[in-house]
PDB file of C-alpha atoms in Angstrom:
ATOM      1  CA  MET A   1      -0.068   0.372   0.266  1.00 84.00           C
ATOM      2  CA  ASN A   2       1.074   3.229  -0.773  1.00 92.00           C
ATOM      3  CA  LEU A   3       0.922   5.374   2.321  1.00 96.00           C
ATOM      4  CA  PRO A   4       2.885   7.372   4.177  1.00 96.00           C
ATOM      5  CA  PRO A   5       5.121   5.997   7.520  1.00 96.00           C
ATOM      6  CA  LYS A   6       3.118   7.639  10.059  1.00 96.00           C
ATOM      7  CA  VAL A   7       0.009   6.675   8.950  1.00 97.00           C
ATOM      8  CA  ARG A   8       1.470   3.282   8.376  1.00 97.00           C
ATOM      9  CA  ILE A   9       2.408   3.487  12.272  1.00 97.00           C
ATOM     10  CA  PHE A  10      -0.960   3.950  13.021  1.00 96.00           C
ATOM     11  CA  VAL A  11      -2.765   1.054  11.477  1.00 95.00           C
ATOM     12  CA  TRP A  12      -0.468  -1.280  13.319  1.00 95.00           C
ATOM     13  CA  LYS A  13      -1.097   0.564  16.497  1.00 94.00           C
ATOM     14  CA  ILE A  14      -4.963  -0.310  16.006  1.00 91.00           C
ATOM     15  CA  PHE A  15      -4.491  -3.812  14.982  1.00 89.00           C
ATOM     16  CA  HIS A  16      -2.044  -4.525  18.053  1.00 90.00           C
ATOM     17  CA  LYS A  17      -4.465  -2.184  20.304  1.00 86.00           C
ATOM     18  CA  SER A  18      -2.140   0.209  21.019  1.00 89.00           C
ATOM     19  CA  LEU A  19      -4.300   3.654  20.402  1.00 90.00           C
ATOM     20  CA  PRO A  20      -4.759   5.719  23.696  1.00 89.00           C
ATOM     21  CA  VAL A  21      -8.327   5.367  24.039  1.00 90.00           C
ATOM     22  CA  VAL A  22      -9.544   6.893  26.939  1.00 92.00           C
ATOM     23  CA  VAL A  23     -11.645   3.318  28.002  1.00 90.00           C
ATOM     24  CA  GLU A  24      -7.923   1.930  28.212  1.00 88.00           C
ATOM     25  CA  PHE A  25      -6.732   5.021  30.691  1.00 90.00           C
ATOM     26  CA  TYR A  26      -9.651   4.844  32.545  1.00 92.00           C
ATOM     27  CA  ARG A  27      -9.221   0.695  32.869  1.00 88.00           C
ATOM     28  CA  ARG A  28      -5.342   1.596  34.006  1.00 90.00           C
ATOM     29  CA  HIS A  29      -6.894   4.777  36.742  1.00 93.00           C
ATOM     30  CA  ILE A  30      -4.782   7.065  34.392  1.00 92.00           C
ATOM     31  CA  ALA A  31      -8.623   9.266  33.742  1.00 91.00           C
ATOM     32  CA  THR A  32     -11.539   9.571  35.704  1.00 93.00           C
ATOM     33  CA  SER A  33     -13.862   8.820  33.117  1.00 93.00           C
ATOM     34  CA  PRO A  34     -14.109   6.111  30.046  1.00 94.00           C
ATOM     35  CA  TYR A  35     -16.415   8.652  28.325  1.00 95.00           C
ATOM     36  CA  CYS A  36     -14.916  10.385  24.811  1.00 93.00           C
ATOM     37  CA  PHE A  37     -13.805  14.131  25.241  1.00 89.00           C
ATOM     38  CA  ILE A  38     -15.682  16.032  22.149  1.00 90.00           C
ATOM     39  CA  CYS A  39     -19.065  14.200  22.644  1.00 92.00           C
ATOM     40  CA  ASN A  40     -18.977  12.949  26.403  1.00 94.00           C
ATOM     41  CA  SER A  41     -21.940  10.429  25.412  1.00 92.00           C
ATOM     42  CA  CYS A  42     -20.413   7.084  24.813  1.00 92.00           C
ATOM     43  CA  GLU A  43     -16.951   5.556  26.082  1.00 92.00           C
ATOM     44  CA  GLU A  44     -14.298   6.604  23.974  1.00 92.00           C
ATOM     45  CA  THR A  45     -13.449   3.235  22.470  1.00 92.00           C
ATOM     46  CA  ILE A  46     -11.398   3.146  19.442  1.00 92.00           C
ATOM     47  CA  ASN A  47     -14.359   1.992  16.921  1.00 92.00           C
ATOM     48  CA  HIS A  48     -16.108   5.233  18.722  1.00 92.00           C
ATOM     49  CA  ALA A  49     -13.336   7.604  17.839  1.00 93.00           C
ATOM     50  CA  LEU A  50     -12.562   6.434  15.012  1.00 93.00           C
ATOM     51  CA  PHE A  51     -16.506   5.689  12.810  1.00 93.00           C
ATOM     52  CA  PHE A  52     -19.193   6.750  15.192  1.00 91.00           C
ATOM     53  CA  CYS A  53     -18.490   9.871  17.457  1.00 93.00           C
ATOM     54  CA  PRO A  54     -20.671  12.514  15.876  1.00 94.00           C
ATOM     55  CA  ARG A  55     -16.976  14.324  14.946  1.00 93.00           C
ATOM     56  CA  ALA A  56     -16.143  11.380  13.527  1.00 93.00           C
ATOM     57  CA  LYS A  57     -18.885  10.488  11.650  1.00 93.00           C
ATOM     58  CA  ALA A  58     -19.718  14.580  10.070  1.00 94.00           C
ATOM     59  CA  VAL A  59     -16.292  13.889   9.010  1.00 94.00           C
ATOM     60  CA  TRP A  60     -17.103  10.227   7.513  1.00 94.00           C
ATOM     61  CA  HIS A  61     -20.172  12.342   5.987  1.00 94.00           C
ATOM     62  CA  LEU A  62     -18.128  14.959   3.846  1.00 95.00           C
ATOM     63  CA  SER A  63     -15.993  11.901   2.638  1.00 94.00           C
ATOM     64  CA  LYS A  64     -16.136  10.825  -1.001  1.00 86.00           C
ATOM     65  CA  LEU A  65     -15.979   7.224  -0.205  1.00 92.00           C
ATOM     66  CA  PRO A  66     -18.483   5.111  -1.308  1.00 88.00           C
ATOM     67  CA  ILE A  67     -18.972   3.141   2.541  1.00 87.00           C
ATOM     68  CA  ASN A  68     -21.534   2.815   4.688  1.00 82.00           C
ATOM     69  CA  LEU A  69     -20.567   2.401   8.254  1.00 81.00           C
ATOM     70  CA  SER A  70     -24.019   2.726  10.059  1.00 76.00           C
ATOM     71  CA  ARG A  71     -24.402  -0.444   8.926  1.00 66.00           C
ATOM     72  CA  THR A  72     -21.100  -1.833  10.889  1.00 65.00           C
ATOM     73  CA  ASP A  73     -21.636  -0.191  13.849  1.00 67.00           C
ATOM     74  CA  GLN A  74     -21.660  -3.358  16.027  1.00 74.00           C
ATOM     75  CA  SER A  75     -18.777  -4.869  14.375  1.00 83.00           C
ATOM     76  CA  PRO A  76     -15.488  -4.575  16.037  1.00 86.00           C
ATOM     77  CA  TYR A  77     -12.926  -2.454  14.224  1.00 87.00           C
ATOM     78  CA  GLU A  78     -11.070  -5.389  13.086  1.00 87.00           C
ATOM     79  CA  ASP A  79     -13.756  -7.007  10.978  1.00 88.00           C
ATOM     80  CA  ILE A  80     -14.326  -3.325   9.888  1.00 88.00           C
ATOM     81  CA  LEU A  81     -11.162  -2.383   8.161  1.00 90.00           C
ATOM     82  CA  LEU A  82     -10.489  -6.192   6.573  1.00 90.00           C
ATOM     83  CA  GLN A  83     -14.278  -5.947   5.540  1.00 90.00           C
ATOM     84  CA  LEU A  84     -13.854  -2.626   3.936  1.00 91.00           C
ATOM     85  CA  SER A  85     -10.457  -3.775   2.297  1.00 91.00           C
ATOM     86  CA  ALA A  86     -12.543  -6.056   0.653  1.00 92.00           C
ATOM     87  CA  THR A  87     -15.116  -4.615  -0.610  1.00 92.00           C
ATOM     88  CA  ILE A  88     -13.582  -0.819  -2.094  1.00 94.00           C
ATOM     89  CA  SER A  89     -10.395  -0.193  -4.249  1.00 95.00           C
ATOM     90  CA  THR A  90      -6.905  -0.231  -2.885  1.00 95.00           C
ATOM     91  CA  SER A  91      -7.013   4.084  -3.953  1.00 95.00           C
ATOM     92  CA  GLU A  92     -10.242   4.355  -1.894  1.00 96.00           C
ATOM     93  CA  PHE A  93      -8.948   1.851   1.172  1.00 96.00           C
ATOM     94  CA  GLU A  94      -5.654   3.780   1.714  1.00 97.00           C
ATOM     95  CA  LEU A  95      -7.809   7.061   1.189  1.00 96.00           C
ATOM     96  CA  PHE A  96     -10.070   5.339   3.905  1.00 96.00           C
ATOM     97  CA  LEU A  97      -6.995   4.267   6.276  1.00 96.00           C
ATOM     98  CA  VAL A  98      -5.655   8.461   6.185  1.00 96.00           C
ATOM     99  CA  TYR A  99      -9.148   9.583   6.778  1.00 96.00           C
ATOM    100  CA  CYS A 100      -9.129   7.210  10.123  1.00 95.00           C
ATOM    101  CA  TRP A 101      -5.540   8.460  10.666  1.00 96.00           C
ATOM    102  CA  SER A 102      -6.642  12.230  10.117  1.00 95.00           C
ATOM    103  CA  ILE A 103      -9.835  12.175  12.369  1.00 94.00           C
ATOM    104  CA  TRP A 104      -7.366  10.457  15.160  1.00 93.00           C
ATOM    105  CA  HIS A 105      -4.894  13.266  14.905  1.00 89.00           C
ATOM    106  CA  GLY A 106      -6.772  15.721  14.311  1.00 80.00           C
ATOM    107  CA  ASN A 107     -10.207  15.497  16.587  1.00 64.00           C
ATOM    108  CA  THR A 108      -9.558  17.990  18.885  1.00 63.00           C
ATOM    109  CA  VAL A 109      -8.217  20.828  16.814  1.00 66.00           C
ATOM    110  CA  LYS A 110     -10.205  20.838  13.272  1.00 79.00           C
ATOM    111  CA  THR A 111     -13.484  20.910  12.235  1.00 89.00           C
ATOM    112  CA  PRO A 112     -14.602  18.361  10.629  1.00 92.00           C
ATOM    113  CA  ALA A 113     -14.639  19.707   7.087  1.00 93.00           C
ATOM    114  CA  ASP A 114     -10.921  21.028   7.943  1.00 92.00           C
ATOM    115  CA  VAL A 115     -10.259  16.885   8.679  1.00 91.00           C
ATOM    116  CA  ALA A 116     -12.137  15.754   5.576  1.00 91.00           C
ATOM    117  CA  SER A 117     -10.581  18.118   2.936  1.00 92.00           C
ATOM    118  CA  TYR A 118      -7.000  17.624   4.462  1.00 92.00           C
ATOM    119  CA  ALA A 119      -7.185  13.808   4.445  1.00 93.00           C
ATOM    120  CA  PRO A 120      -7.227  13.213   0.076  1.00 95.00           C
ATOM    121  CA  SER A 121      -4.833  16.390  -0.082  1.00 94.00           C
ATOM    122  CA  PHE A 122      -2.082  14.699   2.262  1.00 94.00           C
ATOM    123  CA  LEU A 123      -2.339  11.145   0.520  1.00 95.00           C
ATOM    124  CA  LYS A 124      -2.032  12.616  -3.305  1.00 95.00           C
ATOM    125  CA  GLU A 125       0.656  15.139  -1.799  1.00 95.00           C
ATOM    126  CA  PHE A 126       2.257  12.188  -0.692  1.00 94.00           C
ATOM    127  CA  GLN A 127       2.049   9.458  -3.502  1.00 93.00           C
ATOM    128  CA  ALA A 128       3.027  12.181  -5.589  1.00 93.00           C
ATOM    129  CA  ALA A 129       6.345  12.903  -3.798  1.00 92.00           C
ATOM    130  CA  ARG A 130       6.904   9.344  -3.847  1.00 89.00           C
ATOM    131  CA  ALA A 131       6.394   8.801  -7.471  1.00 88.00           C
ATOM    132  CA  LYS A 132       8.987  11.677  -8.095  1.00 86.00           C
ATOM    133  CA  HIS A 133      11.411  10.354  -6.390  1.00 78.00           C
ATOM    134  CA  GLN A 134      11.481   6.408  -7.944  1.00 74.00           C
TER     135      GLN A 134
END
């Protein structure tokens, strides 16, 4: 896959359950509440942070990807990623992963519209620079 290294590391962290979600901080007695800092309505799990928090939903709504995450709200995030990797094109899946990375890293400082517009341009710039050097 043609992804920036930081996105690859992010995906690795997803599959190795090493993203710092609030639920884990709460379980380790580091946080006082397991709830999402953004919406405060659900526990912040990887699924919630990347797909089902209202901010994440707004980003997915603004994205131009042919995905429907509403059908997957009870699925583990690993299943969501594996299902999408099999049902959308490689370039769409790469963009999907960059959207996930952008949601994770832009959740507290950027609007959903900023995140939705940043992800495709970030990936396009990376892939253009990489192609230029090959």
